[in-house]
Amino acid sequence: MKILKDGSKTQVSFTLNGTEVDGYAEPRTLLSDFLRHEIGASGTHVACEHGVCGACTVVVDGKAVRSCLMLAAQAEGKEIRTIEGLAASDDSFNKLQDAFHKRFALQCGFCTPGILMTLSSLQDSGRRYTEPEIREALSGNICRCTGYREIVDAALDVLGDRVVA
Amino acid sequence: MVGAAAHADEDKYVGRRMLRVEDQTLLRGRGKFMDDLPVAKGTLHAAFLRSPHPHARIVSIDVSEALKQKGVKAVVTGEDIRPYTKPLIVGFENPMDYRGIALNKVRYVGEPVAVVCATDRYRAEDALKYIRVEYEPLAAIVDPVAACADDAPVLHDEVGSNRVSRRVFTHGEPEAAFAASDRQTEITIRYPRNSITPMETYGIVAEYQPDTGGYDVTSNFQGPFSVHAVMAIALKVPGAKLRHRSPPNSGGSFGAKLTMFPYIVVLSVCARLAGRPVKWIEDRLEHLSSSSVAPNRVTRIRAAYDADGTINALRMEHFDDHGAYLRAPMPAPIYRMHGLSTNCYRIPNVEVINNICMTNKCPTGAVRGFGGPQLYFAIERVIAQVAKDLGRDPLDLMRQNLIQADQFPYRAPAGALIDSGNYQQVVADTVDQGGLEELKARRDAARAEGRLYGIGYAMAVEPSQSNMGYISTLKTKEEREKAGPKDGAVASCTISVDPLGSVSVVGDSTPQGQGHQTTLAQIVADELGVPFEMVTVNLETDTQKDNWSIAAGNYSCRFSPASTSAAKTAAERVRRKMALIASRFMNVPPEDLLFKDGWIAAQSNPENRMEFRRVGGLAHWSPSSLPEGMDPGIREVAYWNAPELTPTTAKDEINTSLAYGFAFDFCGVEVDRDTGELRIDRYVTAHDCGTILNPGLAEGQIRGSFASALGASLYEEFVYKSDGTFLSGTFADYLIATAHEAIDPVMVDTVATPSPFTRLGAKGIAEGNQYTTPVCLANAVADAIGRQDITVPLTPAKVFEWVNGEEEPAPQAAAEDEAEDLIDYSGDALRGQGSTFVPASAEQVWQTLMDPAEMAAIIPGCKSLDKQADDHFTGVVSMGVGPVKGTFEADIRLENLKKPRSADITGSLIGALGTSRGRGRVTLVEGEGGVTVSYEYSIHLSGTVASVGGRLLSGAARALVNQFFRALVRRAAPEAKSEGGGLMRRLRARLGGKK
Ligand code: FES
Ligand code: FES
């Protein structure tokens, strides 16, 4: 195991949305800070830094993870997906983005990247979800602007087990 | 669904569910929020040292060690800031000296005391612990009524009283009406402190420019820009030398990003002293403890009425609690609602007494609803109580007193000129679509089974577009005359057509997610007859380059009435100019021209037409082709103001807002007797907010407002102990509903009564449920359990107590055997007692306890312990509770030493994260094979530890006590270890005794 020295910076590299990236981090640097300020992927937002709000959610090796609770050094060699990687290669929205757009499922958009990444990790499972399951899955994401209805409807459009009016 | 009833014109974008242009940026993660903007190389990052005390004198601040830390470039205190600033003024004269950072005294937990500016944020935060501040704690006060008592500790010595303003207003003849009425009902309400805590916190980058002597600031400040003047005066620069810019995106505000301006002033001076730009991104604890909250309020309200239910007069005395400082435009919320002191009712007489109180809590600011939730909680609760006292159906009584549809515009006694509405129709539609009769049947069925079920109602006039002059109502007539009139509310918009004929719109509404870009594009595209996509809207602001007014910003539902009016006016000017140009080429009078589908065509002969972009281009490429005297280019600025917003009259009447919508809600709620939990069976909400500009956005505002109002009703409160300790420092303490807890209201499709005073007939819609929902639910609970004194949030513990008296609620689930909550929020914090058995002699145990070297090994986290005297030890302890870890200086004294039987221990831990003081007693009783050590303690905590760790403290204290005694056994009876599990089990069984 590599022993990291307090205060010194070491190189961290991982795959971000399919592309190799690297940068330098102190042992204590949070993954959220590393993504935003070292890599420049500022689409991932930080709203509490104590693991409650879900704004910083990214997908690490297929699992939704709070990047404010993970150290950059722990991301070494991992496969990370963030909001910047959702759109198709021709820049068109993916299904979740499209559903959010059509459903007015965002207002300020600050919580949105975390919510989309939480849902995106469900999308990978390939299965369909009931409304209570979607609500449960989103129970770690706070949104202050919407009343969640639009978000849940948009999620059901893509992941749901029924057609929503 | 909203707006289905309003017939959207197929040809128009306004009224249509246009998808948001903002989404293209935000859904790709390409938003530019404050912390996303690049900063100049060398920019420093700020971290604030904050007060752990609710009230204390600052004896000394020593920053020398902090300055030596790696990366630290400056450490700035209140004293350092003083020469570069003047006090931050508020709307009336008073001697308070507030500059955004403590000077000599701290007055609330979380108040800034010093700022570290370092090369990165981690280092800035690291250095905080090297600043040494000596405080002399003072008694604190948190209750606004008690704060007005003569013997209350005074926050601001220079004011001499915590009541900084008291005004009595008499509208109509309340005294005579009270005397003449058959009956009276009085209640007292308490409205708590809450906020909507936007997901994005405050963010500021400030720079000083020695070349011009000015400051350049970028921040997510929301307006009103009247506060720009407050900042410029405080920084002692002309307005033009304080350049303020806002980023393209803001992550919500709900009012919170108004009172961030003191931080702008502080950081501007920090940048000046550090000689570099300084950036600060507020963290969540800072936001919860020290940014901005709605004033909590105590109101005594009395209604006078006749036996037939006619309400003749209201009298109310408010104690409005603004925390430790007033910051402009505070105390605005209470005055913003003044004109509406009789809500939607025809009550001709009203007396209002406003007491503005200071307490040792976070200073206040704007929160969505801005004074409305507090006022309407009082009015709608007293009306429900009147109905109860009269044995009447509450809705029936409300209807009886409602302003009639043919009475608009209606001048309310306190001055609001309520522009338009049809309240009866809204009520009828709501009763009908919401299924009130069915809900009543459900209530009756539930009650027949002995269940607690209630129905609540609430109505509210929803004000929008504030009169910039209303705060002057706080002053006396004489003071107002001296200061000169204040009134109006200006909105501005600039529209240009570029050389290729595309349209750009610049506005002053600093949105935080409401979809203003989309709406303005709809309005301008309609007016100019161009495709929606051809209009680009930029709402970043720059006070040095853009048009703005003191009213600029996003607050009090300003956008729908005012910003849209300015956009329409500017677009009309563009059209007029382009019509004049086109008329010259087409040989038709400008009035005959129609703008449609990107063409300008003669109505009389549609074949005669020119492309919009060609006409736009002419103004740039060929000024000589323009009509005589016309300026080249196309760029029109509109400043729009509403003449209805007049100054406060000599009799203190004020038309506080411009356009007034109406909301009516009812709900059915069941209270669980055994848990105190509420089940909202149905919640129905209706809004008439005039012309609907975009139903998708309007519904989003209603649902969003409902969600936050539901939070305020059920979960959210900033809790302070009576000694001023703050307990709500994380999102785990200040609870916010997620999709899991959220419920969906039934939204009623009802009338849309356009405002005659706004250009598109639109009124605000974003605050309605803030007004109605808390009191609607409170009324339902009152109905369910037959209780008059109801406060929000309606937490299960509280409701349980109302239903069952003072008994403890039944445990929710199999709790840990020692999980009793030892926190006493009102009294002196944490208490516990217990005993443990140590297989050693009393003498041995006593020796161990009195030996500093032994104790250093026993006290959890103890780094060092020195004996100052036989009964006095000092040392350093490092420990943590939940997310907070820190180093504390320990000071321990032993008293009443009765060797080897008992000792009293008093001590304190002082550190950057807070202070704790405790007392305890240890008693040794010798028995067979060893000694039983009994202990009891009470610990009082303050500062960060209490704010973020409150809910963890009792557990943490037990764990520490546990560790302490395990270590004691190990040291005093080393051989006992071999007993292994058995002893430990016995030890555990005896630990953590219950109170
Ligand atoms: S920022 Fe990571 S959970 Fe809130
Ligand atoms: S859209 Fe603003 S917090 Fe969710």
Short mmCIF file of N, CA and C in Angstrom, two decimals, chain B residues 485-597:
data_model
loop_
_atom_site.label_atom_id
_atom_site.label_comp_id
_atom_site.label_asym_id
_atom_site.label_seq_id
_atom_site.Cartn_x
_atom_site.Cartn_y
_atom_site.Cartn_z
N PRO B 485 -39.79 61.71 0.18
CA PRO B 485 -40.63 60.57 -0.17
C PRO B 485 -39.84 59.39 -0.73
N LYS B 486 -40.31 58.20 -0.44
CA LYS B 486 -39.76 56.98 -1.05
C LYS B 486 -40.94 56.15 -1.55
N ASP B 487 -40.84 55.67 -2.76
CA ASP B 487 -41.95 54.93 -3.35
C ASP B 487 -41.50 54.24 -4.62
N GLY B 488 -42.46 53.64 -5.31
CA GLY B 488 -42.19 53.06 -6.63
C GLY B 488 -41.46 51.75 -6.58
N ALA B 489 -41.21 51.22 -7.77
CA ALA B 489 -40.46 49.98 -7.92
C ALA B 489 -40.13 49.88 -9.39
N VAL B 490 -38.90 50.19 -9.70
CA VAL B 490 -38.51 50.32 -11.10
C VAL B 490 -37.94 48.99 -11.59
N ALA B 491 -38.34 48.63 -12.80
CA ALA B 491 -37.72 47.46 -13.45
C ALA B 491 -37.16 47.96 -14.77
N SER B 492 -36.03 47.38 -15.18
CA SER B 492 -35.47 47.82 -16.45
C SER B 492 -35.19 46.64 -17.35
N CYS B 493 -35.18 46.93 -18.62
CA CYS B 493 -34.89 45.90 -19.61
C CYS B 493 -34.29 46.57 -20.83
N THR B 494 -33.29 45.92 -21.41
CA THR B 494 -32.65 46.46 -22.60
C THR B 494 -32.78 45.43 -23.72
N ILE B 495 -33.25 45.88 -24.87
CA ILE B 495 -33.38 44.94 -25.99
C ILE B 495 -32.64 45.51 -27.19
N SER B 496 -31.81 44.67 -27.78
CA SER B 496 -31.07 45.11 -28.97
C SER B 496 -31.36 44.17 -30.12
N VAL B 497 -31.27 44.72 -31.31
CA VAL B 497 -31.33 43.89 -32.51
C VAL B 497 -29.97 44.08 -33.18
N ASP B 498 -29.29 42.99 -33.44
CA ASP B 498 -27.91 43.12 -33.92
C ASP B 498 -27.87 43.22 -35.45
N PRO B 499 -26.68 43.40 -36.02
CA PRO B 499 -26.60 43.61 -37.48
C PRO B 499 -27.12 42.44 -38.31
N LEU B 500 -27.20 41.25 -37.74
CA LEU B 500 -27.78 40.13 -38.48
C LEU B 500 -29.25 39.92 -38.12
N GLY B 501 -29.75 40.82 -37.31
CA GLY B 501 -31.18 40.77 -37.03
C GLY B 501 -31.60 39.85 -35.91
N SER B 502 -30.66 39.35 -35.11
CA SER B 502 -31.12 38.56 -33.96
C SER B 502 -31.29 39.46 -32.75
N VAL B 503 -32.04 38.97 -31.79
CA VAL B 503 -32.51 39.82 -30.70
C VAL B 503 -31.84 39.43 -29.39
N SER B 504 -31.28 40.39 -28.66
CA SER B 504 -30.77 40.09 -27.32
C SER B 504 -31.51 40.91 -26.29
N VAL B 505 -31.72 40.26 -25.16
CA VAL B 505 -32.46 40.89 -24.07
C VAL B 505 -31.57 40.84 -22.83
N VAL B 506 -31.46 41.98 -22.16
CA VAL B 506 -30.73 42.02 -20.90
C VAL B 506 -31.69 42.55 -19.85
N GLY B 507 -31.79 41.83 -18.73
CA GLY B 507 -32.72 42.25 -17.69
C GLY B 507 -32.04 42.35 -16.35
N ASP B 508 -32.76 42.85 -15.37
CA ASP B 508 -32.15 43.08 -14.05
C ASP B 508 -32.78 42.20 -12.99
N SER B 509 -33.18 40.97 -13.35
CA SER B 509 -33.96 40.18 -12.39
C SER B 509 -33.14 39.12 -11.63
N THR B 510 -31.83 39.02 -11.85
CA THR B 510 -30.96 38.04 -11.15
C THR B 510 -31.69 36.77 -10.69
N PRO B 511 -32.15 35.96 -11.63
CA PRO B 511 -32.94 34.78 -11.24
C PRO B 511 -32.10 33.72 -10.55
N GLN B 512 -32.77 32.85 -9.82
CA GLN B 512 -32.08 31.71 -9.19
C GLN B 512 -32.78 30.42 -9.56
N GLY B 513 -33.23 30.34 -10.80
CA GLY B 513 -33.80 29.09 -11.25
C GLY B 513 -35.26 29.16 -11.66
N GLN B 514 -35.84 30.36 -11.65
CA GLN B 514 -37.27 30.47 -11.91
C GLN B 514 -37.64 30.44 -13.39
N GLY B 515 -36.65 30.40 -14.27
CA GLY B 515 -36.96 30.34 -15.69
C GLY B 515 -37.19 31.70 -16.33
N HIS B 516 -36.56 32.73 -15.80
CA HIS B 516 -36.77 34.08 -16.34
C HIS B 516 -36.31 34.22 -17.78
N GLN B 517 -35.23 33.52 -18.14
CA GLN B 517 -34.76 33.64 -19.52
C GLN B 517 -35.84 33.15 -20.48
N THR B 518 -36.45 32.06 -20.12
CA THR B 518 -37.50 31.49 -20.97
C THR B 518 -38.68 32.46 -21.09
N THR B 519 -39.12 32.98 -19.95
CA THR B 519 -40.31 33.84 -19.96
C THR B 519 -40.05 35.13 -20.74
N LEU B 520 -38.90 35.74 -20.51
CA LEU B 520 -38.63 36.99 -21.22
C LEU B 520 -38.52 36.74 -22.72
N ALA B 521 -37.96 35.61 -23.11
CA ALA B 521 -37.89 35.29 -24.54
C ALA B 521 -39.30 35.12 -25.11
N GLN B 522 -40.19 34.53 -24.33
CA GLN B 522 -41.58 34.39 -24.79
C GLN B 522 -42.21 35.76 -25.06
N ILE B 523 -42.03 36.67 -24.11
CA ILE B 523 -42.66 37.99 -24.21
C ILE B 523 -42.10 38.77 -25.39
N VAL B 524 -40.78 38.77 -25.51
CA VAL B 524 -40.14 39.57 -26.55
C VAL B 524 -40.41 38.97 -27.93
N ALA B 525 -40.38 37.65 -28.02
CA ALA B 525 -40.66 37.00 -29.31
C ALA B 525 -42.08 37.33 -29.77
N ASP B 526 -43.02 37.34 -28.84
CA ASP B 526 -44.40 37.70 -29.19
C ASP B 526 -44.48 39.12 -29.72
N GLU B 527 -43.86 40.01 -28.99
CA GLU B 527 -43.98 41.43 -29.32
C GLU B 527 -43.34 41.74 -30.67
N LEU B 528 -42.22 41.06 -30.98
CA LEU B 528 -41.49 41.37 -32.21
C LEU B 528 -41.83 40.40 -33.33
N GLY B 529 -42.70 39.46 -33.06
CA GLY B 529 -43.11 38.53 -34.12
C GLY B 529 -41.96 37.73 -34.68
N VAL B 530 -41.04 37.32 -33.82
CA VAL B 530 -39.91 36.51 -34.28
C VAL B 530 -39.97 35.15 -33.59
N PRO B 531 -39.30 34.13 -34.17
CA PRO B 531 -39.31 32.84 -33.49
C PRO B 531 -38.62 32.94 -32.13
N PHE B 532 -39.14 32.17 -31.19
CA PHE B 532 -38.62 32.10 -29.83
C PHE B 532 -37.10 31.91 -29.83
N GLU B 533 -36.60 31.05 -30.70
CA GLU B 533 -35.17 30.72 -30.71
C GLU B 533 -34.31 31.89 -31.13
N MET B 534 -34.92 32.91 -31.75
CA MET B 534 -34.14 34.03 -32.24
C MET B 534 -33.80 35.02 -31.12
N VAL B 535 -34.41 34.78 -29.93
CA VAL B 535 -34.22 35.72 -28.83
C VAL B 535 -33.26 35.11 -27.80
N THR B 536 -32.20 35.83 -27.51
CA THR B 536 -31.24 35.38 -26.50
C THR B 536 -31.35 36.29 -25.28
N VAL B 537 -31.51 35.68 -24.12
CA VAL B 537 -31.69 36.48 -22.90
C VAL B 537 -30.48 36.28 -21.98
N ASN B 538 -29.88 37.37 -21.59
CA ASN B 538 -28.74 37.31 -20.67
C ASN B 538 -29.12 38.07 -19.40
N LEU B 539 -29.09 37.37 -18.26
CA LEU B 539 -29.51 38.02 -17.01
C LEU B 539 -28.37 38.12 -16.00
N GLU B 540 -27.14 38.01 -16.49
CA GLU B 540 -26.03 38.34 -15.61
C GLU B 540 -26.10 39.86 -15.38
N THR B 541 -25.64 40.32 -14.25
CA THR B 541 -25.70 41.77 -14.05
C THR B 541 -24.31 42.31 -13.78
N ASP B 542 -24.12 43.56 -14.13
CA ASP B 542 -22.86 44.26 -13.92
C ASP B 542 -23.24 45.70 -13.61
N THR B 543 -23.03 46.12 -12.38
CA THR B 543 -23.53 47.45 -12.00
C THR B 543 -22.77 48.57 -12.69
N GLN B 544 -21.61 48.26 -13.30
CA GLN B 544 -20.91 49.32 -14.01
C GLN B 544 -21.38 49.48 -15.45
N LYS B 545 -22.01 48.44 -15.98
CA LYS B 545 -22.35 48.49 -17.40
C LYS B 545 -23.83 48.37 -17.72
N ASP B 546 -24.57 47.72 -16.85
CA ASP B 546 -25.95 47.43 -17.19
C ASP B 546 -26.90 48.44 -16.59
N ASN B 547 -28.12 48.40 -17.09
CA ASN B 547 -29.16 49.22 -16.47
C ASN B 547 -29.66 48.51 -15.24
N TRP B 548 -29.79 49.23 -14.18
CA TRP B 548 -30.37 48.64 -12.99
C TRP B 548 -31.01 49.74 -12.18
N SER B 549 -31.76 49.36 -11.19
CA SER B 549 -32.40 50.34 -10.32
C SER B 549 -32.28 49.82 -8.90
N ILE B 550 -32.66 50.62 -7.94
CA ILE B 550 -32.59 50.14 -6.56
C ILE B 550 -33.49 48.93 -6.34
N ALA B 551 -34.50 48.80 -7.20
CA ALA B 551 -35.43 47.67 -7.03
C ALA B 551 -34.94 46.41 -7.73
N ALA B 552 -33.84 46.51 -8.50
CA ALA B 552 -33.39 45.34 -9.27
C ALA B 552 -33.15 44.15 -8.37
N GLY B 553 -33.32 42.97 -8.95
CA GLY B 553 -33.09 41.75 -8.18
C GLY B 553 -34.31 40.85 -8.23
N ASN B 554 -34.23 39.80 -7.44
CA ASN B 554 -35.27 38.78 -7.49
C ASN B 554 -35.78 38.53 -6.08
N TYR B 555 -36.92 39.11 -5.76
CA TYR B 555 -37.44 39.00 -4.39
C TYR B 555 -38.88 39.45 -4.41
N SER B 556 -39.63 39.01 -3.42
CA SER B 556 -41.03 39.44 -3.25
C SER B 556 -41.83 39.37 -4.54
N CYS B 557 -41.63 38.30 -5.29
CA CYS B 557 -42.40 38.09 -6.51
C CYS B 557 -42.35 39.31 -7.43
N ARG B 558 -41.17 39.79 -7.67
CA ARG B 558 -41.04 40.98 -8.49
C ARG B 558 -41.13 40.68 -9.98
N PHE B 559 -40.67 39.51 -10.37
CA PHE B 559 -40.51 39.25 -11.80
C PHE B 559 -41.81 39.32 -12.59
N SER B 560 -42.80 38.54 -12.17
CA SER B 560 -44.01 38.43 -12.99
C SER B 560 -44.72 39.77 -13.20
N PRO B 561 -44.88 40.58 -12.16
CA PRO B 561 -45.50 41.88 -12.43
C PRO B 561 -44.55 42.88 -13.10
N ALA B 562 -43.32 43.01 -12.60
CA ALA B 562 -42.50 44.16 -12.99
C ALA B 562 -41.52 43.87 -14.12
N SER B 563 -40.71 42.83 -13.99
CA SER B 563 -39.70 42.59 -15.01
C SER B 563 -40.35 42.32 -16.36
N THR B 564 -41.47 41.64 -16.33
CA THR B 564 -42.17 41.36 -17.58
C THR B 564 -42.72 42.65 -18.19
N SER B 565 -43.16 43.57 -17.33
CA SER B 565 -43.68 44.84 -17.83
C SER B 565 -42.58 45.64 -18.50
N ALA B 566 -41.38 45.61 -17.90
CA ALA B 566 -40.26 46.34 -18.49
C ALA B 566 -39.89 45.72 -19.84
N ALA B 567 -39.91 44.39 -19.91
CA ALA B 567 -39.56 43.71 -21.16
C ALA B 567 -40.56 44.04 -22.25
N LYS B 568 -41.82 44.04 -21.88
CA LYS B 568 -42.85 44.36 -22.88
C LYS B 568 -42.68 45.79 -23.36
N THR B 569 -42.43 46.69 -22.44
CA THR B 569 -42.28 48.10 -22.81
C THR B 569 -41.08 48.29 -23.74
N ALA B 570 -39.96 47.66 -23.40
CA ALA B 570 -38.76 47.81 -24.24
C ALA B 570 -39.01 47.20 -25.61
N ALA B 571 -39.69 46.06 -25.66
CA ALA B 571 -39.96 45.40 -26.94
C ALA B 571 -40.87 46.27 -27.81
N GLU B 572 -41.82 46.93 -27.17
CA GLU B 572 -42.70 47.83 -27.94
C GLU B 572 -41.89 48.96 -28.56
N ARG B 573 -40.91 49.44 -27.81
CA ARG B 573 -40.08 50.53 -28.35
C ARG B 573 -39.27 50.06 -29.55
N VAL B 574 -38.75 48.85 -29.44
CA VAL B 574 -38.00 48.29 -30.57
C VAL B 574 -38.93 48.17 -31.77
N ARG B 575 -40.12 47.68 -31.51
CA ARG B 575 -41.05 47.48 -32.63
C ARG B 575 -41.42 48.81 -33.27
N ARG B 576 -41.63 49.80 -32.42
CA ARG B 576 -42.00 51.11 -32.95
C ARG B 576 -40.89 51.64 -33.87
N LYS B 577 -39.67 51.50 -33.40
CA LYS B 577 -38.55 52.00 -34.19
C LYS B 577 -38.44 51.24 -35.51
N MET B 578 -38.56 49.93 -35.43
CA MET B 578 -38.43 49.12 -36.64
C MET B 578 -39.60 49.38 -37.59
N ALA B 579 -40.76 49.68 -37.03
CA ALA B 579 -41.91 49.98 -37.88
C ALA B 579 -41.67 51.28 -38.65
N LEU B 580 -41.05 52.24 -37.97
CA LEU B 580 -40.76 53.52 -38.65
C LEU B 580 -39.78 53.30 -39.81
N ILE B 581 -38.77 52.45 -39.55
CA ILE B 581 -37.80 52.19 -40.62
C ILE B 581 -38.48 51.46 -41.78
N ALA B 582 -39.23 50.41 -41.43
CA ALA B 582 -39.87 49.60 -42.47
C ALA B 582 -40.89 50.43 -43.25
N SER B 583 -41.58 51.30 -42.55
CA SER B 583 -42.64 52.09 -43.20
C SER B 583 -42.05 52.94 -44.31
N ARG B 584 -40.81 53.39 -44.11
CA ARG B 584 -40.15 54.23 -45.10
C ARG B 584 -39.88 53.43 -46.39
N PHE B 585 -39.52 52.17 -46.21
CA PHE B 585 -39.21 51.34 -47.38
C PHE B 585 -40.46 50.76 -48.03
N MET B 586 -41.50 50.56 -47.22
CA MET B 586 -42.68 49.87 -47.74
C MET B 586 -43.80 50.82 -48.13
N ASN B 587 -43.57 52.10 -47.80
CA ASN B 587 -44.56 53.10 -48.16
C ASN B 587 -45.94 52.85 -47.55
N VAL B 588 -45.95 52.38 -46.33
CA VAL B 588 -47.22 52.26 -45.61
C VAL B 588 -47.03 52.91 -44.25
N PRO B 589 -48.10 53.42 -43.63
CA PRO B 589 -47.94 54.02 -42.31
C PRO B 589 -47.50 52.95 -41.29
N PRO B 590 -46.67 53.34 -40.33
CA PRO B 590 -46.17 52.35 -39.37
C PRO B 590 -47.29 51.61 -38.64
N GLU B 591 -48.42 52.26 -38.42
CA GLU B 591 -49.52 51.61 -37.68
C GLU B 591 -50.07 50.42 -38.46
N ASP B 592 -49.82 50.40 -39.78
CA ASP B 592 -50.39 49.34 -40.60
C ASP B 592 -49.52 48.08 -40.58
N LEU B 593 -48.37 48.17 -39.89
CA LEU B 593 -47.42 47.05 -39.99
C LEU B 593 -47.66 45.99 -38.94
N LEU B 594 -47.53 44.75 -39.38
CA LEU B 594 -47.73 43.60 -38.51
C LEU B 594 -46.40 42.85 -38.40
N PHE B 595 -46.01 42.53 -37.18
CA PHE B 595 -44.77 41.76 -36.96
C PHE B 595 -45.14 40.31 -36.72
N LYS B 596 -44.75 39.43 -37.62
CA LYS B 596 -45.17 38.04 -37.47
C LYS B 596 -44.20 37.10 -38.19
N ASP B 597 -43.87 36.00 -37.55
CA ASP B 597 -43.06 34.95 -38.15
C ASP B 597 -41.75 35.46 -38.76
#
